Short mmCIF file of C-alpha atoms in Angstrom, two decimals:
data_model
loop_
_atom_site.label_atom_id
_atom_site.label_comp_id
_atom_site.label_asym_id
_atom_site.label_seq_id
_atom_site.Cartn_x
_atom_site.Cartn_y
_atom_site.Cartn_z
CA SER A 191 37.91 -39.85 14.36
CA LYS A 192 40.30 -40.53 11.46
CA PRO A 193 40.15 -38.20 8.45
CA TYR A 194 38.69 -39.64 5.28
CA LEU A 195 41.29 -40.56 2.65
CA GLY A 196 40.04 -40.88 -0.88
CA GLY A 197 41.58 -42.71 -3.85
CA ALA A 198 44.67 -44.87 -3.11
CA GLY A 199 44.52 -44.14 0.59
CA PHE A 200 41.08 -45.69 0.76
CA GLU A 201 42.21 -48.81 -1.15
CA MET A 202 45.33 -49.20 1.07
CA ARG A 203 43.28 -49.09 4.25
CA GLN A 204 40.90 -51.65 2.78
CA ALA A 205 43.83 -54.01 2.01
CA LEU A 206 45.19 -53.76 5.56
CA ARG A 207 41.85 -54.59 7.19
CA PRO A 208 41.05 -58.14 8.30
CA ALA A 209 39.19 -60.24 5.76
CA ALA A 210 36.07 -60.19 7.92
CA GLN A 211 35.93 -56.44 7.56
CA THR A 212 36.72 -56.29 3.83
CA ALA A 213 34.36 -59.04 2.74
CA ARG A 214 31.40 -56.79 1.99
CA PRO A 215 28.84 -56.95 -0.76
CA VAL A 216 30.06 -56.05 -4.25
CA ALA A 217 27.69 -53.07 -4.48
CA GLN A 218 29.34 -51.49 -1.45
CA THR A 219 32.94 -52.08 -2.51
CA ALA A 220 32.18 -50.81 -6.01
CA ARG A 221 30.73 -47.51 -4.73
CA PRO A 222 34.04 -45.61 -4.41
CA LEU A 223 35.00 -46.45 -8.00
CA ALA A 224 31.63 -45.31 -9.29
CA LEU A 225 31.96 -42.19 -7.19
CA ARG A 226 35.39 -41.47 -8.63
CA ARG A 227 34.07 -41.87 -12.13
CA ARG A 228 31.21 -39.51 -11.38
CA LEU A 229 33.60 -36.95 -9.91
CA SER A 230 35.82 -37.32 -12.94
CA THR A 231 32.84 -36.59 -15.16
CA LEU A 232 31.95 -33.49 -13.18
CA HIS A 233 35.52 -32.21 -13.60
CA GLY A 234 35.61 -32.69 -17.34
CA GLY A 235 36.88 -36.27 -17.70
CA ALA A 236 35.25 -39.32 -19.20
CA ASP A 237 33.27 -37.33 -21.76
CA ALA A 238 31.71 -40.53 -23.01
CA LEU A 239 29.87 -40.86 -19.67
CA ARG A 240 28.39 -37.34 -19.82
CA LYS A 241 24.73 -36.97 -20.83
CA PRO A 242 24.03 -33.54 -22.30
CA TYR A 243 21.43 -31.36 -20.62
CA PRO A 244 18.37 -30.54 -22.70
CA PRO A 245 18.31 -27.02 -24.18
CA SER A 246 17.52 -24.49 -21.44
CA HIS A 247 14.11 -22.85 -21.54
CA VAL A 248 13.37 -19.33 -20.29
CA LEU A 249 9.88 -17.98 -19.70
CA THR A 250 8.76 -15.48 -22.32
CA LEU A 251 6.11 -12.77 -22.02
CA GLY A 252 3.83 -14.93 -24.13
CA GLU A 253 3.96 -17.70 -21.52
CA ILE A 254 3.32 -15.82 -18.27
CA ASN A 255 -0.07 -15.04 -16.80
CA PRO A 256 -1.63 -12.56 -19.27
CA ASN A 257 -3.41 -10.82 -16.40
CA VAL A 258 -0.02 -9.72 -15.06
CA LEU A 259 0.73 -8.10 -18.41
CA SER A 260 -2.56 -6.21 -18.42
CA ALA A 261 -2.27 -4.99 -14.80
CA GLN A 262 -0.92 -1.45 -14.41
CA TYR A 263 0.17 0.44 -11.27
CA ALA A 264 0.80 4.02 -12.31
CA VAL A 265 2.06 5.19 -8.91
CA ARG A 266 5.26 3.24 -9.60
CA GLY A 267 5.13 3.20 -13.37
CA GLU A 268 7.05 4.85 -16.20
CA LEU A 269 7.67 8.16 -14.40
CA VAL A 270 9.22 6.48 -11.38
CA GLN A 271 11.42 4.27 -13.54
CA ARG A 272 12.69 7.31 -15.42
CA ALA A 273 13.28 9.15 -12.13
CA ALA A 274 15.36 6.22 -10.88
CA ALA A 275 17.47 6.35 -14.06
CA ILE A 276 18.00 10.10 -13.59
CA LYS A 277 19.16 9.55 -10.01
CA GLU A 278 21.70 7.01 -11.29
CA GLU A 279 22.94 9.56 -13.82
CA MET A 280 23.29 12.16 -11.06
CA ALA A 281 25.18 9.71 -8.85
CA ALA A 282 27.57 9.06 -11.73
CA GLY A 283 28.29 12.79 -11.98
CA SER A 284 26.36 13.56 -15.16
CA ALA A 285 26.38 17.24 -16.11
CA ASN A 286 23.29 16.85 -18.28
CA VAL A 287 20.78 17.00 -15.39
CA PRO A 288 19.46 20.57 -14.91
CA PHE A 289 18.62 20.20 -11.20
CA LYS A 290 20.29 19.05 -8.01
CA LYS A 291 17.58 16.87 -6.49
CA VAL A 292 14.74 14.60 -7.60
CA LEU A 293 11.56 15.43 -5.65
CA GLU A 294 9.33 12.37 -5.36
CA CYS A 295 5.80 13.79 -5.26
CA ASN A 296 4.35 10.67 -6.85
CA ILE A 297 3.47 8.67 -3.75
CA GLY A 298 2.21 9.22 -0.20
CA ASN A 299 5.47 8.18 1.46
CA PRO A 300 6.15 10.92 4.04
CA GLN A 301 9.37 9.64 5.59
CA ALA A 302 10.96 9.21 2.15
CA VAL A 303 10.81 13.00 1.70
CA GLY A 304 12.06 13.96 5.14
CA GLN A 305 9.29 13.51 7.72
CA SER A 306 10.63 12.23 11.03
CA PRO A 307 9.00 9.24 12.74
CA ILE A 308 7.09 9.72 15.98
CA GLY A 309 9.54 9.25 18.86
CA PHE A 310 7.32 7.32 21.29
CA ASN A 311 6.40 4.75 18.65
CA ARG A 312 9.99 4.12 17.68
CA GLN A 313 11.05 3.73 21.32
CA VAL A 314 8.46 1.01 21.88
CA LEU A 315 9.37 -0.72 18.61
CA SER A 316 13.06 -0.67 19.57
CA LEU A 317 12.31 -2.38 22.86
CA MET A 318 10.13 -4.95 21.13
CA VAL A 319 12.88 -5.82 18.68
CA CYS A 320 15.51 -6.05 21.44
CA PRO A 321 13.76 -6.85 24.74
CA ALA A 322 17.16 -7.35 26.42
CA LEU A 323 17.46 -3.57 26.48
CA LEU A 324 14.87 -3.55 29.25
CA ASP A 325 17.38 -5.28 31.55
CA GLN A 326 20.31 -2.99 30.75
CA PRO A 327 21.57 -0.42 33.28
CA GLY A 328 20.52 3.07 32.28
CA VAL A 329 17.50 2.01 30.21
CA ASP A 330 15.43 4.58 32.10
CA ALA A 331 17.68 7.32 30.80
CA LEU A 332 17.30 6.22 27.18
CA PHE A 333 13.59 5.44 27.01
CA ALA A 334 10.51 7.23 28.30
CA PRO A 335 8.83 5.45 31.24
CA ASP A 336 5.53 5.03 29.34
CA ALA A 337 7.41 3.58 26.36
CA ILE A 338 9.03 1.04 28.70
CA ALA A 339 5.66 0.27 30.27
CA ARG A 340 4.03 -0.22 26.87
CA ALA A 341 6.78 -2.54 25.68
CA LYS A 342 6.46 -4.60 28.85
CA GLU A 343 2.68 -4.74 28.38
CA TYR A 344 3.08 -6.07 24.84
CA LEU A 345 5.80 -8.56 25.83
CA ALA A 346 3.66 -9.89 28.67
CA ALA A 347 0.85 -10.55 26.19
CA ILE A 348 3.24 -11.84 23.50
CA PRO A 349 5.77 -13.97 25.40
CA SER A 350 7.27 -15.37 22.17
CA GLY A 351 8.06 -11.83 21.00
CA VAL A 352 7.93 -10.35 17.52
CA GLY A 353 10.16 -12.98 15.96
CA ALA A 354 7.51 -15.71 16.05
CA TYR A 355 4.32 -16.02 14.03
CA SER A 356 1.25 -14.47 15.57
CA ASP A 357 -2.30 -15.73 15.26
CA SER A 358 -3.44 -15.35 11.66
CA GLN A 359 -5.94 -12.68 12.68
CA GLY A 360 -3.22 -10.79 14.55
CA PHE A 361 -2.10 -10.30 18.13
CA ARG A 362 -5.11 -10.35 20.43
CA ILE A 363 -3.84 -7.40 22.50
CA VAL A 364 -3.55 -5.21 19.39
CA ARG A 365 -6.98 -6.21 18.11
CA GLU A 366 -8.41 -5.23 21.49
CA GLN A 367 -6.69 -1.87 21.19
CA VAL A 368 -8.11 -1.38 17.69
CA ALA A 369 -11.60 -2.24 18.96
CA ASP A 370 -11.18 0.31 21.80
CA PHE A 371 -10.06 2.93 19.27
CA ILE A 372 -13.10 2.35 17.03
CA SER A 373 -15.43 2.43 20.05
CA SER A 374 -13.93 5.72 21.22
CA ARG A 375 -13.97 7.26 17.74
CA ASP A 376 -17.56 6.32 16.89
CA GLY A 377 -19.17 6.06 20.31
CA LEU A 378 -20.24 2.54 19.38
CA PRO A 379 -19.12 -0.94 20.47
CA ALA A 380 -16.53 -2.86 18.46
CA SER A 381 -15.25 -6.40 18.89
CA PRO A 382 -11.71 -7.70 18.48
CA GLU A 383 -13.27 -10.75 16.84
CA ASP A 384 -14.22 -8.54 13.88
CA ILE A 385 -10.75 -6.99 13.56
CA PHE A 386 -8.09 -8.40 11.23
CA LEU A 387 -4.52 -7.05 11.29
CA THR A 388 -2.88 -6.79 7.89
CA ASP A 389 0.30 -5.70 6.10
CA GLY A 390 -1.03 -2.22 5.41
CA ALA A 391 -4.52 -1.54 4.11
CA SER A 392 -3.63 -2.78 0.60
CA LYS A 393 -3.21 -6.36 1.76
CA GLY A 394 -6.60 -6.22 3.48
CA VAL A 395 -8.20 -4.96 0.28
CA GLY A 396 -6.66 -7.90 -1.56
CA PHE A 397 -8.04 -10.40 0.96
CA LEU A 398 -11.55 -9.00 0.69
CA LEU A 399 -11.52 -8.92 -3.09
CA SER A 400 -10.27 -12.52 -3.16
CA LEU A 401 -13.17 -13.45 -0.89
CA ILE A 402 -15.90 -11.49 -2.70
CA LEU A 403 -14.98 -11.92 -6.36
CA ARG A 404 -15.70 -15.33 -7.82
CA GLY A 405 -13.56 -15.36 -10.94
CA GLY A 406 -14.69 -16.38 -14.39
CA GLY A 407 -14.96 -12.83 -15.70
CA SER A 408 -18.62 -12.27 -14.80
CA ASP A 409 -18.24 -10.24 -11.58
CA GLY A 410 -17.79 -6.48 -11.32
CA LEU A 411 -16.70 -3.95 -8.72
CA LEU A 412 -17.89 -0.34 -8.52
CA VAL A 413 -14.79 1.86 -8.20
CA PRO A 414 -14.54 5.67 -8.18
CA ILE A 415 -12.99 7.47 -11.12
CA PRO A 416 -10.38 8.78 -10.45
CA GLN A 417 -9.33 5.81 -8.31
CA TYR A 418 -6.29 4.47 -6.52
CA PRO A 419 -4.59 2.07 -8.99
CA LEU A 420 -4.51 -0.72 -6.39
CA TYR A 421 -8.10 -1.46 -7.35
CA SER A 422 -7.72 -1.47 -11.13
CA ALA A 423 -4.55 -3.58 -10.92
CA THR A 424 -6.09 -6.13 -8.56
CA LEU A 425 -9.21 -6.42 -10.70
CA ALA A 426 -7.08 -6.99 -13.79
CA LEU A 427 -5.27 -9.83 -12.02
CA GLN A 428 -8.61 -11.39 -11.04
CA GLU A 429 -10.30 -10.92 -14.44
CA THR A 430 -13.03 -8.78 -12.89
CA HIS A 431 -14.90 -5.90 -14.51
CA MET A 432 -13.99 -2.50 -13.10
CA LEU A 433 -17.22 -0.53 -13.08
CA GLY A 434 -15.99 3.04 -12.82
CA TYR A 435 -18.29 5.76 -11.55
CA GLU A 436 -17.07 9.29 -12.23
CA LEU A 437 -16.81 11.72 -9.34
CA ASP A 438 -18.02 15.25 -10.13
CA GLU A 439 -14.93 17.47 -10.29
CA ALA A 440 -16.95 20.67 -10.74
CA ALA A 441 -18.79 19.93 -7.47
CA GLY A 442 -15.64 19.26 -5.42
CA TRP A 443 -15.36 15.62 -6.52
CA SER A 444 -18.77 14.74 -5.11
CA LEU A 445 -20.29 11.28 -5.49
CA PRO A 446 -23.60 11.41 -7.40
CA ILE A 447 -25.73 8.39 -6.47
CA SER A 448 -27.48 8.64 -9.84
CA LEU A 449 -24.20 7.63 -11.49
CA LEU A 450 -23.97 4.55 -9.28
CA GLU A 451 -27.49 3.52 -10.29
CA ALA A 452 -26.72 4.07 -13.98
CA GLU A 453 -23.46 2.10 -13.81
CA LEU A 454 -25.15 -0.77 -11.98
CA GLU A 455 -27.99 -0.90 -14.51
CA ASP A 456 -25.52 -0.89 -17.41
CA ALA A 457 -23.54 -3.72 -15.82
CA GLN A 458 -26.69 -5.81 -15.34
CA ALA A 459 -27.60 -5.30 -18.99
CA LYS A 460 -24.19 -6.70 -19.95
CA GLY A 461 -24.56 -9.74 -17.70
CA VAL A 462 -22.06 -8.49 -15.12
CA ALA A 463 -22.84 -9.30 -11.47
CA THR A 464 -21.87 -6.28 -9.36
CA ARG A 465 -20.47 -7.47 -6.04
CA ALA A 466 -19.33 -4.44 -4.07
CA LEU A 467 -18.90 -0.67 -3.97
CA VAL A 468 -15.52 0.90 -3.17
CA VAL A 469 -15.53 4.34 -1.55
CA ILE A 470 -12.25 6.10 -0.74
CA ASN A 471 -12.92 8.70 1.94
CA PRO A 472 -11.07 11.03 2.21
CA GLY A 473 -10.32 10.60 -1.46
CA ASN A 474 -7.22 9.45 -3.27
CA PRO A 475 -6.22 11.07 -5.60
CA THR A 476 -8.94 13.72 -5.38
CA GLY A 477 -8.59 14.88 -1.75
CA ASN A 478 -12.38 15.13 -1.32
CA SER A 479 -14.18 14.38 1.94
CA LEU A 480 -17.72 13.03 1.69
CA PRO A 481 -20.52 14.86 3.49
CA TYR A 482 -22.62 12.87 5.94
CA ASP A 483 -25.76 12.84 3.76
CA ASN A 484 -23.82 11.49 0.79
CA MET A 485 -22.54 8.64 2.97
CA VAL A 486 -26.12 7.80 3.97
CA GLU A 487 -27.00 7.60 0.26
CA CYS A 488 -24.09 5.20 -0.36
CA ILE A 489 -25.23 2.94 2.46
CA ASP A 490 -28.83 2.92 1.21
CA PHE A 491 -27.61 2.13 -2.31
CA CYS A 492 -25.54 -0.86 -1.15
CA ALA A 493 -28.30 -2.17 1.12
CA LYS A 494 -30.85 -1.84 -1.67
CA HIS A 495 -28.76 -3.84 -4.15
CA GLY A 496 -27.13 -6.30 -1.74
CA LEU A 497 -23.59 -4.98 -2.28
CA VAL A 498 -20.67 -5.12 0.12
CA LEU A 499 -19.49 -1.60 0.98
CA MET A 500 -15.68 -1.38 1.06
CA ALA A 501 -14.71 1.83 2.90
CA ASP A 502 -11.08 2.83 2.34
CA GLU A 503 -10.59 5.21 5.29
CA VAL A 504 -6.81 5.39 5.58
CA TYR A 505 -6.72 9.21 5.43
CA GLN A 506 -9.11 9.78 8.32
CA GLU A 507 -6.49 11.80 10.24
CA ASN A 508 -5.77 14.00 7.21
CA ILE A 509 -8.69 16.44 7.31
CA TRP A 510 -8.04 20.01 6.11
CA ASP A 511 -11.56 21.43 5.80
CA GLY A 512 -13.19 21.91 9.19
CA GLY A 513 -16.56 22.01 7.47
CA ARG A 514 -16.10 18.44 6.27
CA PRO A 515 -15.10 16.42 9.36
CA PHE A 516 -14.38 12.73 8.99
CA HIS A 517 -17.24 10.32 9.69
CA SER A 518 -16.63 6.59 9.51
CA PHE A 519 -19.11 4.60 7.44
CA LYS A 520 -19.67 2.38 10.46
CA LYS A 521 -20.78 5.34 12.58
CA VAL A 522 -23.10 6.60 9.84
CA LEU A 523 -24.58 3.12 9.40
CA MET A 524 -25.22 2.63 13.10
CA GLU A 525 -26.89 6.03 13.42
CA MET A 526 -29.41 5.36 10.63
CA SER A 527 -32.95 4.53 11.65
CA PRO A 528 -34.17 2.09 10.64
CA ARG A 529 -30.72 0.58 10.26
CA PRO A 530 -30.20 -1.09 6.85
CA ASN A 531 -28.86 -4.61 6.55
CA LEU A 532 -25.38 -4.01 5.22
CA GLN A 533 -22.10 -5.85 4.86
CA LEU A 534 -19.39 -3.27 5.55
CA VAL A 535 -15.59 -3.49 5.55
CA SER A 536 -13.51 -0.53 6.80
CA PHE A 537 -9.75 -0.24 6.20
CA HIS A 538 -7.10 1.76 8.05
CA SER A 539 -3.29 1.96 7.88
CA THR A 540 -0.18 3.19 9.68
CA SER A 541 1.16 4.54 6.37
CA LYS A 542 -0.92 7.70 6.24
CA GLY A 543 -2.29 10.21 8.77
CA PHE A 544 0.66 11.86 10.53
CA LEU A 545 2.64 8.67 11.24
CA GLY A 546 3.81 7.96 7.70
CA GLU A 547 5.07 4.51 8.72
CA CYS A 548 4.74 3.13 5.19
CA GLY A 549 7.61 0.65 5.39
CA LEU A 550 6.37 -1.01 8.56
CA ARG A 551 3.28 -2.21 6.67
CA GLY A 552 0.78 -2.00 9.49
CA GLY A 553 -2.99 -1.84 9.14
CA TYR A 554 -6.32 -3.44 9.89
CA PHE A 555 -9.82 -3.92 8.63
CA GLU A 556 -13.07 -4.35 10.52
CA ILE A 557 -16.03 -6.30 9.17
CA VAL A 558 -19.67 -5.58 10.03
CA GLY A 559 -22.72 -7.66 9.13
CA PHE A 560 -20.89 -10.70 7.71
CA ASP A 561 -22.26 -14.22 8.01
CA PRO A 562 -20.22 -16.23 10.56
CA GLU A 563 -19.53 -18.97 8.00
CA VAL A 564 -18.21 -16.42 5.51
CA LYS A 565 -16.09 -14.90 8.27
CA ALA A 566 -14.60 -18.34 8.93
CA GLN A 567 -13.67 -18.63 5.25
CA LEU A 568 -12.06 -15.20 5.38
CA LEU A 569 -9.91 -16.32 8.30
CA LYS A 570 -8.95 -19.45 6.36
CA LEU A 571 -7.92 -17.31 3.41
CA ILE A 572 -5.75 -15.10 5.61
CA SER A 573 -4.26 -18.16 7.32
CA ILE A 574 -2.72 -19.26 4.04
CA GLY A 575 -0.20 -16.45 4.55
CA LEU A 576 0.20 -17.38 8.25
CA CYS A 577 0.06 -13.82 9.65
CA SER A 578 0.88 -10.20 8.93
CA ASN A 579 4.30 -8.92 9.96
CA THR A 580 4.51 -8.54 13.70
CA LEU A 581 6.23 -5.14 13.83
CA GLY A 582 3.47 -3.76 11.64
CA GLN A 583 0.96 -5.16 14.10
CA ILE A 584 2.69 -3.39 17.00
CA ALA A 585 2.83 -0.18 14.94
CA THR A 586 -0.93 -0.50 14.47
CA GLY A 587 -1.41 -0.82 18.22
CA LEU A 588 0.68 2.30 18.75
CA MET A 589 -1.36 4.17 16.13
CA VAL A 590 -4.69 3.42 17.80
CA GLN A 591 -3.50 3.75 21.40
CA PRO A 592 -1.04 6.68 21.58
CA PRO A 593 0.13 8.39 24.77
CA ARG A 594 -2.73 10.03 26.65
CA PRO A 595 -2.86 13.26 28.67
CA GLY A 596 -0.85 12.71 31.84
CA ASP A 597 1.50 10.13 30.28
CA ALA A 598 5.18 10.97 30.28
CA SER A 599 5.40 11.15 26.48
CA TYR A 600 2.10 12.92 25.81
CA GLU A 601 3.40 16.47 25.46
CA ILE A 602 6.18 15.47 23.06
CA TYR A 603 3.87 13.12 21.13
CA SER A 604 1.06 15.65 20.73
CA GLY A 605 3.59 18.32 19.73
CA GLU A 606 5.01 16.10 16.99
CA ARG A 607 1.52 15.17 15.76
CA ASP A 608 0.19 18.71 15.69
CA ALA A 609 3.28 20.10 13.99
CA ILE A 610 3.11 17.52 11.19
CA LEU A 611 -0.60 18.02 10.54
CA ALA A 612 -0.39 21.82 10.67
CA SER A 613 2.54 21.81 8.27
CA MET A 614 0.71 19.49 5.86
CA LYS A 615 -2.22 21.88 5.76
CA ARG A 616 0.03 24.86 5.03
CA ARG A 617 1.85 22.91 2.31
CA ALA A 618 -1.46 21.88 0.73
CA THR A 619 -2.62 25.50 0.55
CA MET A 620 0.73 26.69 -0.79
CA LEU A 621 0.82 24.06 -3.53
CA VAL A 622 -2.79 24.39 -4.67
CA ASP A 623 -2.60 28.19 -4.74
CA GLY A 624 0.47 27.87 -6.93
CA LEU A 625 -1.22 25.39 -9.27
CA ASN A 626 -4.30 27.56 -9.67
CA ALA A 627 -2.08 30.46 -10.76
CA LEU A 628 -0.87 28.49 -13.79
CA GLU A 629 -2.32 29.00 -17.25
CA GLY A 630 -5.00 26.42 -18.04
CA VAL A 631 -4.74 24.70 -14.65
CA THR A 632 -7.56 24.36 -12.11
CA CYS A 633 -7.36 22.50 -8.82
CA ASN A 634 -9.84 21.97 -6.01
CA GLN A 635 -8.55 22.74 -2.54
CA PRO A 636 -8.06 19.35 -0.85
CA GLN A 637 -10.52 18.66 1.96
CA GLY A 638 -8.48 15.67 3.11
CA ALA A 639 -5.74 13.14 2.26
CA MET A 640 -2.25 14.05 0.95
CA TYR A 641 -2.77 14.94 -2.69
CA ALA A 642 -3.74 17.58 -5.20
CA PHE A 643 -5.24 16.47 -8.52
CA PRO A 644 -5.15 19.46 -10.87
CA SER A 645 -6.83 19.52 -14.27
CA ILE A 646 -4.63 20.73 -17.15
CA THR A 647 -5.87 22.16 -20.44
CA LEU A 648 -3.13 21.16 -22.86
CA PRO A 649 -2.61 22.99 -26.17
CA PRO A 650 -3.51 21.04 -29.34
CA LYS A 651 0.16 21.10 -30.43
CA ALA A 652 1.17 19.43 -27.15
CA ILE A 653 -1.46 16.73 -27.63
CA ALA A 654 -0.21 16.17 -31.20
CA ALA A 655 3.40 15.99 -29.98
CA ALA A 656 2.36 13.44 -27.36
CA LYS A 657 0.71 11.33 -30.05
CA ASP A 658 3.83 11.47 -32.20
CA ALA A 659 5.87 10.34 -29.19
CA GLY A 660 3.48 7.46 -28.50
CA LYS A 661 2.47 8.91 -25.13
CA VAL A 662 -0.79 9.79 -23.45
CA PRO A 663 -0.89 13.61 -23.26
CA ASP A 664 -0.74 13.88 -19.46
CA THR A 665 2.11 11.36 -19.37
CA PHE A 666 3.91 13.43 -22.00
CA TYR A 667 3.48 16.52 -19.80
CA ALA A 668 4.58 14.71 -16.62
CA LEU A 669 7.70 13.30 -18.29
CA ALA A 670 8.64 16.76 -19.55
CA LEU A 671 8.12 18.14 -16.02
CA LEU A 672 10.43 15.45 -14.62
CA GLU A 673 13.18 16.03 -17.19
CA ALA A 674 13.12 19.80 -16.63
CA THR A 675 12.61 20.05 -12.87
CA GLY A 676 13.20 16.66 -11.20
CA ILE A 677 9.63 16.69 -9.84
CA VAL A 678 7.96 13.28 -10.04
CA VAL A 679 4.16 13.27 -10.37
CA VAL A 680 1.68 10.65 -11.60
CA PRO A 681 -0.33 11.23 -14.80
CA GLY A 682 -4.08 11.37 -14.28
CA SER A 683 -4.55 8.65 -16.90
CA GLY A 684 -3.08 6.23 -14.37
CA PHE A 685 -6.05 6.87 -12.06
CA GLY A 686 -8.79 7.21 -14.64
CA GLN A 687 -10.39 10.51 -15.58
CA LYS A 688 -13.30 11.91 -17.50
CA GLU A 689 -12.81 11.52 -21.22
CA GLY A 690 -11.20 14.55 -22.81
CA THR A 691 -9.63 15.81 -19.57
CA TRP A 692 -6.04 15.62 -18.38
CA HIS A 693 -4.70 15.69 -14.83
CA PHE A 694 -1.76 14.74 -12.69
CA ARG A 695 -1.53 13.77 -9.03
CA THR A 696 1.04 15.33 -6.77
CA THR A 697 1.56 15.00 -3.05
CA PHE A 698 2.23 18.00 -0.84
CA LEU A 699 4.67 16.03 1.30
CA PRO A 700 8.10 17.55 0.50
CA PRO A 701 9.46 19.53 3.46
CA GLU A 702 7.78 22.89 4.00
CA SER A 703 11.12 24.59 3.44
CA GLU A 704 11.17 23.16 -0.09
CA MET A 705 7.56 23.82 -1.12
CA THR A 706 8.29 27.31 -2.45
CA ASP A 707 10.99 25.80 -4.65
CA VAL A 708 8.56 23.10 -5.83
CA VAL A 709 5.99 25.72 -6.84
CA ASP A 710 8.64 27.89 -8.50
CA ARG A 711 9.98 24.96 -10.51
CA MET A 712 6.48 23.98 -11.64
CA THR A 713 5.63 27.57 -12.55
CA ALA A 714 8.74 28.09 -14.68
CA PHE A 715 8.35 24.74 -16.40
CA HIS A 716 4.65 25.23 -17.14
CA ALA A 717 5.22 28.64 -18.71
CA ASP A 718 7.96 27.22 -20.97
CA PHE A 719 5.83 24.19 -21.89
CA MET A 720 2.75 26.24 -22.77
CA GLY A 721 4.88 28.68 -24.76
CA LYS A 722 6.61 25.89 -26.66
CA TYR A 723 3.32 24.34 -27.78
CA ALA A 724 1.23 27.51 -28.14
#
C-alpha cells in the first residue's frame, strides 16, 4: 500500500485523480483542511480557535468518603510510616541513625523477616506458573516426584491453568481438599459446597460483614478488645457500631460471657441491632487460646440471641501451650448435645501457621447452618469480584493437603515444618521472659498465635510528655523505641485496651539468631526511657 502523504502531497494526488474519483461530497473533501486546522491548534497555532479548559478540580479531604477518614489500621499506621522514612535515611547514608537494621515486629509477616518458604509448596507453584517445565528434559532432577505429580493433578483438574479466572467460589479440586482437611481435623463431614476460597482470611471477613451488616448505622458487631484492627476499620467503613467486649488480661485474656451479655443488653438499650460475634482463636494480639468450655459458652450465647458466630481461626497451627490445644468452633458445635441452631463461619489462611505465605493471599472460609437463599446471595456478592487469585487458591490446597508419610517430600517437609514451629516457641519464650524482666512491664506467656501483648506502666512524666507531643502515651513510647532501637511495634491503642492501661504488640518472628539482640535493645531502651521520665 502507498504511504499516506499529508498536506500538499494529499492535494496533489487529489488533483491528478480522474474527476469521477475526486467528485466527492463537500464534507469529505473538507475533512483534511479541518483536520489540519485542528492539528495546528493542538500545536499552538490558531489561538482564536482554542477553547480554554475549565479550571481543574482536585478532590479534597472534605469531599471524599468520610468513613475512609475515620477508618484506622494501626498495624500499618504511623509507626510503619516512620520506619519507612528511617530506612530511606539509612539507604541515603545518614549518620544520624543509631542502629544498623530496622526490625519489623509490627506485623505477622514471617518471610519478610527471614523465614524461608516451604520447598514442596514452591516447587508445585513453580510448575503451575510454568507448566512447560514438565516437558523439559531433566525436570525429574529439579523437582520432587510428588511435586510433579501434584502439579499434574491440579493441571488435569484446571486445564485452563492459573492464568484464567476460576469459578467465583474457587477451584473445585481445592475446595474438595479443604473439605477433606476439615473432615480429618474435626472427625466430621464437610462439603466443598460450603467452602469459599478467598484472598487471605481478611477478604473473607469483608465478604461476610458486607452480607451480614445492613448499613444505616443501626447494626452492631461484637468484637474482642483488644482486637485485630481489620474489624474496627471495616466497621468504620460500613458505619456499623463496634461493640467491644474486654478480654480479661489478669485471667490470661479469657472471654467472660457475662461481658457479652452486658454489652448486648447495652446495645439493645441504645437501639443497636447486634448481628454477630467475632472470636479470634488463638488470639490476635493477645496470644490466648480459648478452653473448650468457654467455646461452648460462646456457641450457646450466639444461639440464644440469634447471632452469627464468626470464628477467626487463622492461627490454629500456632499452639504453644500443650494444655490448651486448638479446637475448631465447628467441632465444638457438632459435639454439643442437643446441638444448638447456629450460623457459623470459620476462617483460615496461608499467611500464618508455619507457612507464612502472606503475599500469596490464600485462604478460605466455611459456612455452617446458613439458609440456601442467603448462601446464594453470598455467592453473588463474591462473584462481583470474579474470583480470588488462583495462585493463592493453589497455595491453600497445598496448605490443607501437604505431603504425607511415604511421599517423596514428606521427610523434608515435616523437617521444615517442625523446625519453624519449634523455633517460634523458643523465640516466644525468650521474648516474653525478657519483657517480664523490665520495670513496670507484665506479659502473659502466649498460648498461641505469633504475638506478645505486654502491659506497660508508664511514669506520669512520660504520660505528660506524650500529651505535650500530641501523642497517645503508648504511641509515644513505641515511637521512642523505634527511634532508639529500630524495633517497630504497634501501640496497644491501635487494638483497643482497657481504659487506663497501655500496651504494645510485638511479634516474635525475627530470626532466632537475632532475638537476643531484640531483647537487649528493648532492655537498654526501656531502662533509659524509665530513667528519663522518673
